[in-house]
PDB file of C-alpha atoms in Angstrom:
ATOM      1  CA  UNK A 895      21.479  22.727 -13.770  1.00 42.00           C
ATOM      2  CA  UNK A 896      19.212  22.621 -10.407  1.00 45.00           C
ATOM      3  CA  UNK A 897      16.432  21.789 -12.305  1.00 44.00           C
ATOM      4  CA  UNK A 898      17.578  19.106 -14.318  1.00 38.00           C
ATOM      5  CA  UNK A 899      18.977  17.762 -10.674  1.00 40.00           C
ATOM      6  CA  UNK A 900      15.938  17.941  -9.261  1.00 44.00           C
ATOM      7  CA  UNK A 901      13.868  16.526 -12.327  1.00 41.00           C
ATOM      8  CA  UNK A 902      16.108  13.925 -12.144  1.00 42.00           C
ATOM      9  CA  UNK A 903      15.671  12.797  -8.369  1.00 48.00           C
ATOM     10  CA  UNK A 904      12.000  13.032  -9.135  1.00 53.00           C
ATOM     11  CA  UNK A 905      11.788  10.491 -11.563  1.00 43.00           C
ATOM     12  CA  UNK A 906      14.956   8.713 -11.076  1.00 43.00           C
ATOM     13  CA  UNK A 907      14.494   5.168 -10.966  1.00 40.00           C
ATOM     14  CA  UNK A 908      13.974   3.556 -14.852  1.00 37.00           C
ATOM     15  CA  UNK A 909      16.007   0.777 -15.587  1.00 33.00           C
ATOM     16  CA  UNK A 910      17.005   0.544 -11.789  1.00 40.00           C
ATOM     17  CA  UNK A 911      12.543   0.017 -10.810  1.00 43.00           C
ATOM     18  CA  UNK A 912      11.915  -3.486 -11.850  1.00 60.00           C
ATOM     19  CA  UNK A 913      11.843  -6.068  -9.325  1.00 82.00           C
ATOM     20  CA  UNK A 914      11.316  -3.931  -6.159  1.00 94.00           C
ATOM     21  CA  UNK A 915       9.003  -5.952  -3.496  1.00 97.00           C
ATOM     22  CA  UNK A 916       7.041  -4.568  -1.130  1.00 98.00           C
ATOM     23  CA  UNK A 917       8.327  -4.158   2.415  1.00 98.00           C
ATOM     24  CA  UNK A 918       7.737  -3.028   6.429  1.00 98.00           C
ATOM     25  CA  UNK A 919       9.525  -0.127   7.328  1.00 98.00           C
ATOM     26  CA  UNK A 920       9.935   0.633  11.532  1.00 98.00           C
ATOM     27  CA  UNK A 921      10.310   4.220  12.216  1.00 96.00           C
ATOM     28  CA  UNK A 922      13.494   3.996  14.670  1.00 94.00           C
ATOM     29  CA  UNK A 923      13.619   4.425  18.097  1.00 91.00           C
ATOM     30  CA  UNK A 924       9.596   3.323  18.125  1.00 93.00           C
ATOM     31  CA  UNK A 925       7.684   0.333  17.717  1.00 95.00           C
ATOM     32  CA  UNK A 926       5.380   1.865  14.909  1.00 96.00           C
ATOM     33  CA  UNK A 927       6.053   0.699  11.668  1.00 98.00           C
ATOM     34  CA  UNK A 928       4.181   1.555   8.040  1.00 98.00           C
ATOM     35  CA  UNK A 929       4.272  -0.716   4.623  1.00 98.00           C
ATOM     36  CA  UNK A 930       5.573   0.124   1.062  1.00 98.00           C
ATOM     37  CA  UNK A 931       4.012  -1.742  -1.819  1.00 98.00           C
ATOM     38  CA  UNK A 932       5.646  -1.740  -4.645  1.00 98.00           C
ATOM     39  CA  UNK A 933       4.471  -0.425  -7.608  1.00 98.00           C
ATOM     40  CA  UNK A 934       5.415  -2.278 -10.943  1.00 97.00           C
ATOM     41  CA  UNK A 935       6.459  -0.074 -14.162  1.00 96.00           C
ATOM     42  CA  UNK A 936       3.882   0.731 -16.652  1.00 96.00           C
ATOM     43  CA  UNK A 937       1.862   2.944 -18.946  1.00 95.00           C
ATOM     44  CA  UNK A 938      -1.586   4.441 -18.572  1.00 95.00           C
ATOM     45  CA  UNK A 939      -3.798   6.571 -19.819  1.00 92.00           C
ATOM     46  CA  UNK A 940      -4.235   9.834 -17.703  1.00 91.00           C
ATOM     47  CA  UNK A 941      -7.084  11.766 -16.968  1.00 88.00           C
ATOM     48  CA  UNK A 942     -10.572  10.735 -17.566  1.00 87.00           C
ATOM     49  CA  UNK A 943     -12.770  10.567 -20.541  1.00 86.00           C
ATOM     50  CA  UNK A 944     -14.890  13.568 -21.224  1.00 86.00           C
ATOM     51  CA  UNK A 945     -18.301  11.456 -20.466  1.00 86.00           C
ATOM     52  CA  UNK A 946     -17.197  10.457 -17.094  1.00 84.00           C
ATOM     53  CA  UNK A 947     -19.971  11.612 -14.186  1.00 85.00           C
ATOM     54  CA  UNK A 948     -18.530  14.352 -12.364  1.00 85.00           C
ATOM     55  CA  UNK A 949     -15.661  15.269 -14.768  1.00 89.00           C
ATOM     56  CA  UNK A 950     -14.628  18.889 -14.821  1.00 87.00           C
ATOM     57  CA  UNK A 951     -12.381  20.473 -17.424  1.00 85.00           C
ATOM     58  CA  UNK A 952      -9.198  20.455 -15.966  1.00 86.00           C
ATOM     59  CA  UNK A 953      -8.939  16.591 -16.191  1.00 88.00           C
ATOM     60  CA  UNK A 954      -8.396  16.002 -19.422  1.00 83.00           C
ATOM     61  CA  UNK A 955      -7.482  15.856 -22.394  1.00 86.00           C
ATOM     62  CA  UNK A 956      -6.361  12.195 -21.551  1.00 88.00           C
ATOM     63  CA  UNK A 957      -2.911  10.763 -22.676  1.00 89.00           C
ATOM     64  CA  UNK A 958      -0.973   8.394 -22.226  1.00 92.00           C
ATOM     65  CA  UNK A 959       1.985   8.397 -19.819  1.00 91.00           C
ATOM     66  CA  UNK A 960       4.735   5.873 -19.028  1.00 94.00           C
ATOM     67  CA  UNK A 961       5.687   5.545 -15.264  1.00 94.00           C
ATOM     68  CA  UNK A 962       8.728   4.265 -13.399  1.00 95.00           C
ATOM     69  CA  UNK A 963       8.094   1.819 -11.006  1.00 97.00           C
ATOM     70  CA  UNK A 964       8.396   2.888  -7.092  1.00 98.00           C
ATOM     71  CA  UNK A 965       6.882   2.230  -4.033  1.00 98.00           C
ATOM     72  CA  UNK A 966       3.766   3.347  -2.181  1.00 98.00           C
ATOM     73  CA  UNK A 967       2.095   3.614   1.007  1.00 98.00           C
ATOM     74  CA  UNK A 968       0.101   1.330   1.788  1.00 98.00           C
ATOM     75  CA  UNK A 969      -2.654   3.308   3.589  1.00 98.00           C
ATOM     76  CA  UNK A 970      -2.478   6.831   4.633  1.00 98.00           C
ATOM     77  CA  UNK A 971       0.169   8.004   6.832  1.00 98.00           C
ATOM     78  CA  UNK A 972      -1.776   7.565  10.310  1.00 98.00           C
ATOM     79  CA  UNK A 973      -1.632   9.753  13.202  1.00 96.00           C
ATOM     80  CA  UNK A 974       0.356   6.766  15.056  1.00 95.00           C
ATOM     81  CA  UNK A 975       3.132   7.869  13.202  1.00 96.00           C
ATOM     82  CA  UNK A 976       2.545  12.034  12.912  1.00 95.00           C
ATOM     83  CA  UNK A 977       2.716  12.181  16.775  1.00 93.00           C
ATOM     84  CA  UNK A 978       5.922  10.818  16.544  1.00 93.00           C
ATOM     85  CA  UNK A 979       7.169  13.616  14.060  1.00 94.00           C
ATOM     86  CA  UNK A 980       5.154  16.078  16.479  1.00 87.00           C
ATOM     87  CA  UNK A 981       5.792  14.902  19.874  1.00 83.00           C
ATOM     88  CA  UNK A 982       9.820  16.070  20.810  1.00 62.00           C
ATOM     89  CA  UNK A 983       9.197  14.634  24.167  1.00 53.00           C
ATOM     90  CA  UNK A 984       8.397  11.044  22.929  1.00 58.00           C
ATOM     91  CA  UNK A 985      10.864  11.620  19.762  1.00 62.00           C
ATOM     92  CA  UNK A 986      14.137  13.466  20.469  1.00 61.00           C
ATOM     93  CA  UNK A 987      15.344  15.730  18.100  1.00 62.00           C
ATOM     94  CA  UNK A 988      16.724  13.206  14.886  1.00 68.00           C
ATOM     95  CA  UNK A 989      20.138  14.003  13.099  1.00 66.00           C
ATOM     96  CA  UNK A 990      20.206  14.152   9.279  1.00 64.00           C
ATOM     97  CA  UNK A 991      22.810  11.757   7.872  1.00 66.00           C
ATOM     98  CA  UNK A 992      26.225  13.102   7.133  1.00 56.00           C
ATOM     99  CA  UNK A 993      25.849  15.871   4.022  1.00 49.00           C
ATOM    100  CA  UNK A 994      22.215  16.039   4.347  1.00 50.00           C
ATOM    101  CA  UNK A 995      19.412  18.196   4.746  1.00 53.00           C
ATOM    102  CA  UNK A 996      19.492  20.287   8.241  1.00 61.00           C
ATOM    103  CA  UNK A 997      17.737  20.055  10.841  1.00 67.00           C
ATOM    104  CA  UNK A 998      14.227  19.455  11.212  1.00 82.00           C
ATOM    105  CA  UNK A 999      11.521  22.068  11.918  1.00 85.00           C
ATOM    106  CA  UNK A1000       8.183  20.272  14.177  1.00 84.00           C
ATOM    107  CA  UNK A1001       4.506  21.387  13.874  1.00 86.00           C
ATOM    108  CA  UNK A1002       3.737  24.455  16.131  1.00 84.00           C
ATOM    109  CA  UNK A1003       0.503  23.155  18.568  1.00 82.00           C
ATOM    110  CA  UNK A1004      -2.750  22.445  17.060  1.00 81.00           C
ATOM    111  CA  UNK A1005      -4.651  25.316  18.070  1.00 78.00           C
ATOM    112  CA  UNK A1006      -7.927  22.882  18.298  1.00 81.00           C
ATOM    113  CA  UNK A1007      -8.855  19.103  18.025  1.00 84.00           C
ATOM    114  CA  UNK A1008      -8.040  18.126  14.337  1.00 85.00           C
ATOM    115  CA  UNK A1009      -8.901  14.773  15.634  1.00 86.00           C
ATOM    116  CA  UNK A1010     -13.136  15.042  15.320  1.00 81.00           C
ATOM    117  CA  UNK A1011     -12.938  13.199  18.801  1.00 80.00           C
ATOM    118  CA  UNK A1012     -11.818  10.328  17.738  1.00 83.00           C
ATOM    119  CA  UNK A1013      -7.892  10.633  19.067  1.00 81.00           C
ATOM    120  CA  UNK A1014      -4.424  10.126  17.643  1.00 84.00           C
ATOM    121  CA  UNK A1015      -4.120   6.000  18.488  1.00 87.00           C
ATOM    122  CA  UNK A1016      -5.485   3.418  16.726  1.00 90.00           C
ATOM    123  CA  UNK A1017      -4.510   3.892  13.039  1.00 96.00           C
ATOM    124  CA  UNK A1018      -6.497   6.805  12.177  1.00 97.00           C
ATOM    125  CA  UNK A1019      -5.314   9.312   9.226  1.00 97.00           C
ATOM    126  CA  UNK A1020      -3.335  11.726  10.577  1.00 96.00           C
ATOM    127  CA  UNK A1021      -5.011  14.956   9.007  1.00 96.00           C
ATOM    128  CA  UNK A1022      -5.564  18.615   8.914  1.00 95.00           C
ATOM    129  CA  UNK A1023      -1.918  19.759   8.262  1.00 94.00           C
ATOM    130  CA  UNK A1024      -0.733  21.625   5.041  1.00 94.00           C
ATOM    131  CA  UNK A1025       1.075  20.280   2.639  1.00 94.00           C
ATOM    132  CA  UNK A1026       4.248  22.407   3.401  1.00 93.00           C
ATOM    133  CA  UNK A1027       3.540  20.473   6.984  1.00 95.00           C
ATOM    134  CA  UNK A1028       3.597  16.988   4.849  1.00 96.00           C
ATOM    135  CA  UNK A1029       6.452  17.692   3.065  1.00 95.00           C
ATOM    136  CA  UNK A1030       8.441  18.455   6.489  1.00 95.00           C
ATOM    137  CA  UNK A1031       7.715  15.439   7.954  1.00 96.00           C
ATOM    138  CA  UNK A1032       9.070  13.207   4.715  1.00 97.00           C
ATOM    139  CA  UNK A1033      12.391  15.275   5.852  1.00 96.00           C
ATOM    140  CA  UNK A1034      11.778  14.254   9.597  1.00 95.00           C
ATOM    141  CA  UNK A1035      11.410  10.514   7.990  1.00 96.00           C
ATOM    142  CA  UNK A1036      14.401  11.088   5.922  1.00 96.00           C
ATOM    143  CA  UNK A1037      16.314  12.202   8.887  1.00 94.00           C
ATOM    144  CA  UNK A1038      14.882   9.282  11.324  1.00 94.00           C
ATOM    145  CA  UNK A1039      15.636   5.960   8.422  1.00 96.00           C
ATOM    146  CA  UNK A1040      18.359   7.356   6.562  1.00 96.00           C
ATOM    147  CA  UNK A1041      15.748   6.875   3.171  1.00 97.00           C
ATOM    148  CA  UNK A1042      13.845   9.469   0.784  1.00 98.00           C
ATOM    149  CA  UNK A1043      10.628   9.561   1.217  1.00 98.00           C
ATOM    150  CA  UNK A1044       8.498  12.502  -0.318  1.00 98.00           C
ATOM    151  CA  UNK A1045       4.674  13.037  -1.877  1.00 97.00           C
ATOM    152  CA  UNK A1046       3.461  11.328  -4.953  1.00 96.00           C
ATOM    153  CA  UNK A1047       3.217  13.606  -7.901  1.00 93.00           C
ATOM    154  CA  UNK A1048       0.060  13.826  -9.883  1.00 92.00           C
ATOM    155  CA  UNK A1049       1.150  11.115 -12.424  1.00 93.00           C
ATOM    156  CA  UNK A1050       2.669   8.385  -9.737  1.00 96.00           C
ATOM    157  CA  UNK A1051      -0.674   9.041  -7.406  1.00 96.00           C
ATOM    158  CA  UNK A1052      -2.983   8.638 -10.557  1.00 96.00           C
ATOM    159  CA  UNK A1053      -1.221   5.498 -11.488  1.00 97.00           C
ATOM    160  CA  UNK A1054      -1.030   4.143  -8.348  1.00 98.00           C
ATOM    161  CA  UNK A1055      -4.811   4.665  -8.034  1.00 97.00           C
ATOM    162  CA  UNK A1056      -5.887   3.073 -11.290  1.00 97.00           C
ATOM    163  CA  UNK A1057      -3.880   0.325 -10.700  1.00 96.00           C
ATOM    164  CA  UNK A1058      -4.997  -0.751 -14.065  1.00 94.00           C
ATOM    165  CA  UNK A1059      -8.662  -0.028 -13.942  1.00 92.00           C
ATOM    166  CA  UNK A1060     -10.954   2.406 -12.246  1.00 91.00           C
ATOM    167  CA  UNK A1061     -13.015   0.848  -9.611  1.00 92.00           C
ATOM    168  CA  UNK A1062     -16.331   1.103 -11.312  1.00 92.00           C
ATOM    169  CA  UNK A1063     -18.818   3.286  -9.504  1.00 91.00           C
ATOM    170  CA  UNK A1064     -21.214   1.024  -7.979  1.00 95.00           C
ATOM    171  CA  UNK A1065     -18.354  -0.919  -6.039  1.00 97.00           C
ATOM    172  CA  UNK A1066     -17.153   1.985  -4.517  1.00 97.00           C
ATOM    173  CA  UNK A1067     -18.903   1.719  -1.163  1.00 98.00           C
ATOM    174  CA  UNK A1068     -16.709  -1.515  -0.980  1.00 98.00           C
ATOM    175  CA  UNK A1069     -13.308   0.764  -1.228  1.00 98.00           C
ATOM    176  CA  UNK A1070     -13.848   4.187  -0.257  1.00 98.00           C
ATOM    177  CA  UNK A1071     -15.469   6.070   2.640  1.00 98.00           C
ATOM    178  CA  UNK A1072     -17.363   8.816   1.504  1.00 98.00           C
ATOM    179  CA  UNK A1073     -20.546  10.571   1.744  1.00 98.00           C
ATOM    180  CA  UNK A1074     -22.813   7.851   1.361  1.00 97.00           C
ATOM    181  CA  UNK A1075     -21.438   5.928   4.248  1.00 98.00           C
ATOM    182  CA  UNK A1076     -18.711   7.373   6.440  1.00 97.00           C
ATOM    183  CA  UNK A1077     -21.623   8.891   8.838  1.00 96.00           C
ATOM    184  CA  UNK A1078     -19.702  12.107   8.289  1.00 95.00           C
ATOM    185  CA  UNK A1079     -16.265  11.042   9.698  1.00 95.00           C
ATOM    186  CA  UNK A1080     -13.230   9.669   8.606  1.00 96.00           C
ATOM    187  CA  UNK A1081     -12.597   6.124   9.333  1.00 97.00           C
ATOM    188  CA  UNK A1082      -9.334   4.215  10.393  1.00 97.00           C
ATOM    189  CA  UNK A1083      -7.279   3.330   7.328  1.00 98.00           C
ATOM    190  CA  UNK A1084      -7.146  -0.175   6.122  1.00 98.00           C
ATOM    191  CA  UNK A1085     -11.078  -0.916   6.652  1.00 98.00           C
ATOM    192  CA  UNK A1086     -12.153  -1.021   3.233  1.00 98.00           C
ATOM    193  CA  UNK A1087     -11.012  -3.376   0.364  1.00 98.00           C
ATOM    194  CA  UNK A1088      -7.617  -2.761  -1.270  1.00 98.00           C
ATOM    195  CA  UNK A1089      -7.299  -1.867  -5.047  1.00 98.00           C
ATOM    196  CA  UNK A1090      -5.647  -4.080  -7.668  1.00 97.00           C
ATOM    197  CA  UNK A1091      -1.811  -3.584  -5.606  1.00 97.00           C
ATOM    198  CA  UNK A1092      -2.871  -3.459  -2.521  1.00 98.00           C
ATOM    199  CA  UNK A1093      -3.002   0.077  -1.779  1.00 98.00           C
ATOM    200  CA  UNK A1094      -5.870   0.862   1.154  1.00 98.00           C
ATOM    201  CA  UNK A1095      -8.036   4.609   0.827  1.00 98.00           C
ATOM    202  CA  UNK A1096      -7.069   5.684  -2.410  1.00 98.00           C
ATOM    203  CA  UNK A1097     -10.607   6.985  -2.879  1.00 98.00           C
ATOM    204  CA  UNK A1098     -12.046   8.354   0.091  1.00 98.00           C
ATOM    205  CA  UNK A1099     -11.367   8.399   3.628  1.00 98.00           C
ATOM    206  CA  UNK A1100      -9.011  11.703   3.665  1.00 98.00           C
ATOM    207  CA  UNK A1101      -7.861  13.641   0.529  1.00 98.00           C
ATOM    208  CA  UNK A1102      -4.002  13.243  -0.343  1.00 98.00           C
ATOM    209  CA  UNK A1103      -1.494  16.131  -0.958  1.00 97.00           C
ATOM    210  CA  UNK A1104       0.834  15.677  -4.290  1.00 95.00           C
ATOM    211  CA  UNK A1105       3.972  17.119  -5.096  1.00 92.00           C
ATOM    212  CA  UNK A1106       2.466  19.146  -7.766  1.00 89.00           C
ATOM    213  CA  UNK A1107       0.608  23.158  -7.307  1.00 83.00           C
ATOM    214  CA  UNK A1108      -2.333  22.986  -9.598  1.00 80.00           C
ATOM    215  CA  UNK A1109      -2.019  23.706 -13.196  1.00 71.00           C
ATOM    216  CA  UNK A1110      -5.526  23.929 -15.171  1.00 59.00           C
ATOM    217  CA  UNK A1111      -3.330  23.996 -18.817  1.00 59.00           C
ATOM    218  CA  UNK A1112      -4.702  20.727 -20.513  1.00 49.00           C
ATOM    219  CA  UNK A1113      -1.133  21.438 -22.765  1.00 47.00           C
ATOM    220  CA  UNK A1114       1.520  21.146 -19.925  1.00 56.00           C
ATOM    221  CA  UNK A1115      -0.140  19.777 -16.950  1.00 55.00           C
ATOM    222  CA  UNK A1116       1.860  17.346 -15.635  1.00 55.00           C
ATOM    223  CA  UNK A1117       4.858  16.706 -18.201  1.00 57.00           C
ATOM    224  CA  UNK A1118       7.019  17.706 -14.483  1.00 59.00           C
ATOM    225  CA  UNK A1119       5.497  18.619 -10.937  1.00 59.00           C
ATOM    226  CA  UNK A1120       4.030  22.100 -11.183  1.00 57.00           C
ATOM    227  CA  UNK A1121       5.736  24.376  -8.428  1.00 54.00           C
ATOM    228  CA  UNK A1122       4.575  27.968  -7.909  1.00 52.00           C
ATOM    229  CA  UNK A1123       5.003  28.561  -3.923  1.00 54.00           C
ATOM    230  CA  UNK A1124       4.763  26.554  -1.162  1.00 53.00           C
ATOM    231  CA  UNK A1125       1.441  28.554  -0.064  1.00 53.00           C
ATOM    232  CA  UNK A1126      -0.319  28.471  -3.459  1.00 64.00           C
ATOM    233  CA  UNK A1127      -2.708  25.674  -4.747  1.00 83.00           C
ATOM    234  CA  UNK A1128      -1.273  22.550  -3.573  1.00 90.00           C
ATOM    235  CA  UNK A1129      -3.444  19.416  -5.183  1.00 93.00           C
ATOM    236  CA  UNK A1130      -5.519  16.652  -3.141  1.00 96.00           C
ATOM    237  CA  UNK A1131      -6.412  13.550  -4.549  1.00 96.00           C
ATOM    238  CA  UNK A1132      -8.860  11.419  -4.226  1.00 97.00           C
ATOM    239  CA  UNK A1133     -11.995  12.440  -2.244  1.00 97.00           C
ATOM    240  CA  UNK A1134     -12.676  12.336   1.198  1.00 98.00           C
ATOM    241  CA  UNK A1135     -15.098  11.368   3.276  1.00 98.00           C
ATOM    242  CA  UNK A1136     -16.914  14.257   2.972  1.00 97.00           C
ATOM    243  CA  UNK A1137     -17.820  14.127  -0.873  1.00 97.00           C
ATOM    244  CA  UNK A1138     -20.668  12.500  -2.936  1.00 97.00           C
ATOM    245  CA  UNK A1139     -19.612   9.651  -4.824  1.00 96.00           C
ATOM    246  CA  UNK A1140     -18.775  12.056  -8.138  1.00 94.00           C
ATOM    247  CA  UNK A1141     -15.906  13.557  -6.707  1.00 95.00           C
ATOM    248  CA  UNK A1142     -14.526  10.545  -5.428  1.00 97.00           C
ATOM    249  CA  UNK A1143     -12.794   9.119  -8.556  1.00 95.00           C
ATOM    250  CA  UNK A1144      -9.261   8.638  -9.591  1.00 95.00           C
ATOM    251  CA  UNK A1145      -9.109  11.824 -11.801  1.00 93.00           C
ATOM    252  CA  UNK A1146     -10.886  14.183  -9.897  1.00 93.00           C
ATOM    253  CA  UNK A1147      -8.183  17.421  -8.587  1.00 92.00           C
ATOM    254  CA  UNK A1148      -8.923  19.897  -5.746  1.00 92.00           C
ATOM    255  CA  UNK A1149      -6.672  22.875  -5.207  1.00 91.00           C
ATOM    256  CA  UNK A1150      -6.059  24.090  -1.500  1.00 92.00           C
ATOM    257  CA  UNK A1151      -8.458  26.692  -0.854  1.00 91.00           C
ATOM    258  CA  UNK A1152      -7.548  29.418   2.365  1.00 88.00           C
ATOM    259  CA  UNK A1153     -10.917  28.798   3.826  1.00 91.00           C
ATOM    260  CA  UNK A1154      -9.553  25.381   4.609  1.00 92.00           C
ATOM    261  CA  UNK A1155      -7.713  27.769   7.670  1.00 89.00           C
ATOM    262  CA  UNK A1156     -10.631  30.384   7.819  1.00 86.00           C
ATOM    263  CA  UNK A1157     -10.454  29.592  11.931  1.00 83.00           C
ATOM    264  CA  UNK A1158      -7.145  29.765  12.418  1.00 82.00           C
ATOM    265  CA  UNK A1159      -6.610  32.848  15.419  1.00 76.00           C
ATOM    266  CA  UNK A1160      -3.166  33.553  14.352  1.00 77.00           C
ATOM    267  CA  UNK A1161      -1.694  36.448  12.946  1.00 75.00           C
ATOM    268  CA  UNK A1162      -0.026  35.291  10.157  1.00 81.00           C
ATOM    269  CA  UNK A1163      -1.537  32.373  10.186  1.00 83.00           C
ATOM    270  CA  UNK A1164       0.221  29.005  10.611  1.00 85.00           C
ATOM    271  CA  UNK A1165       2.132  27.290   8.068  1.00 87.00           C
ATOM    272  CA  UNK A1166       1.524  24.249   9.511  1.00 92.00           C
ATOM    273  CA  UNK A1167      -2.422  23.368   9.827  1.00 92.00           C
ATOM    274  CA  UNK A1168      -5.706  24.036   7.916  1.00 92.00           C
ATOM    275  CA  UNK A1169      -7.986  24.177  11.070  1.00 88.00           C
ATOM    276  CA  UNK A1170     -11.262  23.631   8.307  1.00 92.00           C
ATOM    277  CA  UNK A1171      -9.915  21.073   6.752  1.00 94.00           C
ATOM    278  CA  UNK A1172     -10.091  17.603   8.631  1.00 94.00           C
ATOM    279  CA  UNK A1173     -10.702  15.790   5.258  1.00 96.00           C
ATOM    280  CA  UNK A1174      -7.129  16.521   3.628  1.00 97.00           C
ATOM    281  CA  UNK A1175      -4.039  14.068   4.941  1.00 98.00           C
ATOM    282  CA  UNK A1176      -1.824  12.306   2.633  1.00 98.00           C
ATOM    283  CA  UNK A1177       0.146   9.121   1.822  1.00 98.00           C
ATOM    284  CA  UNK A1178       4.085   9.458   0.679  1.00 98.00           C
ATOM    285  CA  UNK A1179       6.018   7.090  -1.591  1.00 98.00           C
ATOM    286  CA  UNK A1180       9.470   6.857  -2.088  1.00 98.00           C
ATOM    287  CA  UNK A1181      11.661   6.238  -5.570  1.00 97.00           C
ATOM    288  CA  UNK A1182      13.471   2.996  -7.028  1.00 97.00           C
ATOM    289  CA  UNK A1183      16.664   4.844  -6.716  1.00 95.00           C
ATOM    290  CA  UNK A1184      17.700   6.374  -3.895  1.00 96.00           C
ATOM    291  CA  UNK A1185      18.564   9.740  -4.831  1.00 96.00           C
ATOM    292  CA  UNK A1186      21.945  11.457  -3.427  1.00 96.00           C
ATOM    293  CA  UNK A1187      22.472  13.712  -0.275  1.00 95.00           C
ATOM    294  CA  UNK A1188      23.147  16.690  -2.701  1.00 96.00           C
ATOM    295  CA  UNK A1189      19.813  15.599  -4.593  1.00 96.00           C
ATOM    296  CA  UNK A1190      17.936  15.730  -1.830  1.00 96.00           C
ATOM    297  CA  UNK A1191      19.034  19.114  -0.168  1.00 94.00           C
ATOM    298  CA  UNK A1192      17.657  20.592  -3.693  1.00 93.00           C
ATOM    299  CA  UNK A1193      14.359  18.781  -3.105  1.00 94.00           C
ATOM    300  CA  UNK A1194      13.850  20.184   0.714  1.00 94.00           C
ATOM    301  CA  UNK A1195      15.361  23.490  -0.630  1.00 91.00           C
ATOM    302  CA  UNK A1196      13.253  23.953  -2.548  1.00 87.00           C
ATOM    303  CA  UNK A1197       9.998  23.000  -1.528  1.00 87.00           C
ATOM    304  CA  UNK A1198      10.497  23.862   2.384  1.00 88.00           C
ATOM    305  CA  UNK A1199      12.608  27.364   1.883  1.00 79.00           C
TER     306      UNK A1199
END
């Protein structure tokens, strides 16, 4: 019964998804705000075709797949808004609405500067944190607006990338930071040209977290959000400004790797950082239907516990 719950908050939202439009949400109690695009209903083929440049095994056998609509984030969740989750001092404490999740755990310190120098104003992508971290701060959000927010799943991310067509390869300087030109840094989010719904830094920039734990089976991957532990093989999407232009594609799937927190001085080491890994962030979405409070205790449950 818990899993058909929480199957069912995932991908709520059919016959309730048409006719969403996109929208400015203000984090309360600040003046920073973030935008949701909304993302129409539709089918698309997932994966990528077995001649595609750079495509390993695990991305295919393509098939088709019919999405719900929902919304997006329109760039990567910036640091602009992190410190807010981070910062108690600037942020008091938020209360979860009535017969919802508990209280919200913050970041422990960063142990160095995740920030490459380039500082936590100015709409950069918040970055370095694991996913376990990203997940806790869609709870902080939830508790702070009152609305569900969580990570994309593999699917919604992929289709939300497409948007209808892959951005062929020699445009990509025009959309993506990566390799070839981000001078070995990320860059602030918004910079580069939008794809087909307005979504900014799909590909490139900083690599996204997803719902899903990785899941190589061709057979099964991705018929529901893979879920092993909350420390094993969480997926990025998307390249990073780190990668050659092969690895920054729609399709391509990284699992978290522990030398992404190889520098990390503490014994056990945090749940909350990767200190190696200044090219992973992420973007969240949130469903047509909002789910209910019982829903969404299952969700947190079970991903944060």
């Amino acid at each position: 019964m818990r899993r058909l719950v929480f199957i069912s908050l995932l991908f709520s939202g059919a016959l309730h998804a048409q006719g969403l439009k996109s929208y400015q949400q203000t984090i309360p109690n600040s003046t920073v705000s973030f935008d949701l695009i909304a993302i129409p209903a539709g089918n698309f083929v997932l994966g990528s075709p077995e001649k595609q440049v750079g495509r390993q095994a695990d991305e295919g056998p393509q098939k088709k797949v019919q999405v719900d609509a929902f919304w997006m984030g329109k760039t990567e969740v910036t640091y602009d808004e992190y410190q807010l989750f981070f910062e108690e001092s600037r942020d008091p404490e938020p209360k979860p609405p009535k017969e919802g999740p508990d209280a919200v755990t913050r970041p422990s310190p960063p142990y160095i500067d995740f920030t490459l120098g380039m500082g936590k104003v100015g709409g950069f992508p918040a970055n370095s944190m694991q996913q376990y971290a990203a997940i806790m701060y869609c709870k902080w959000l939830y508790a702070k607006t009152g609305i569900f927010y969580r990570l994309p799943t593999e699917i919604e991310w992929e289709y939300a990338c497409k948007a209808g067509a892959d951005i062929p390869a020699d445009k990509l300087a025009d959309y993506a930071w990566f390799q070839g030109n981000s001078n070995e840094k990320y860059h602030q989010v918004g910079l580069k040209k939008p794809n087909a719904w307005g979504l900014h830094d799909m590909l490139g920039n900083v690599s996204e977290w997803v719902l899903d734990h990785f899941d190589s089976n061709p057979i099964t991957r991705n018929e529901s959000p893979v879920f092993l532990d909350k420390y094993a093989d969480a997926v990025v999407r998307g390249g990073n400004f780190q990668d050659p232009a092969n690895l920054v594609r729609s399709n391509a799937r990284l699992a978290a790797d522990p030398v992404w927190n190889r520098r990390d001085p503490q014994i056990p080491k945090s749940i909350w950082w990767n200190a190696d890994a200044p090219f992973v962030g992420f973007r969240i979405m949130r469903p047509a239907k909002q789910p209910t409070a019982t829903e969404i205790s299952v969700f947190f449950e079970k991903y944060l516990n």
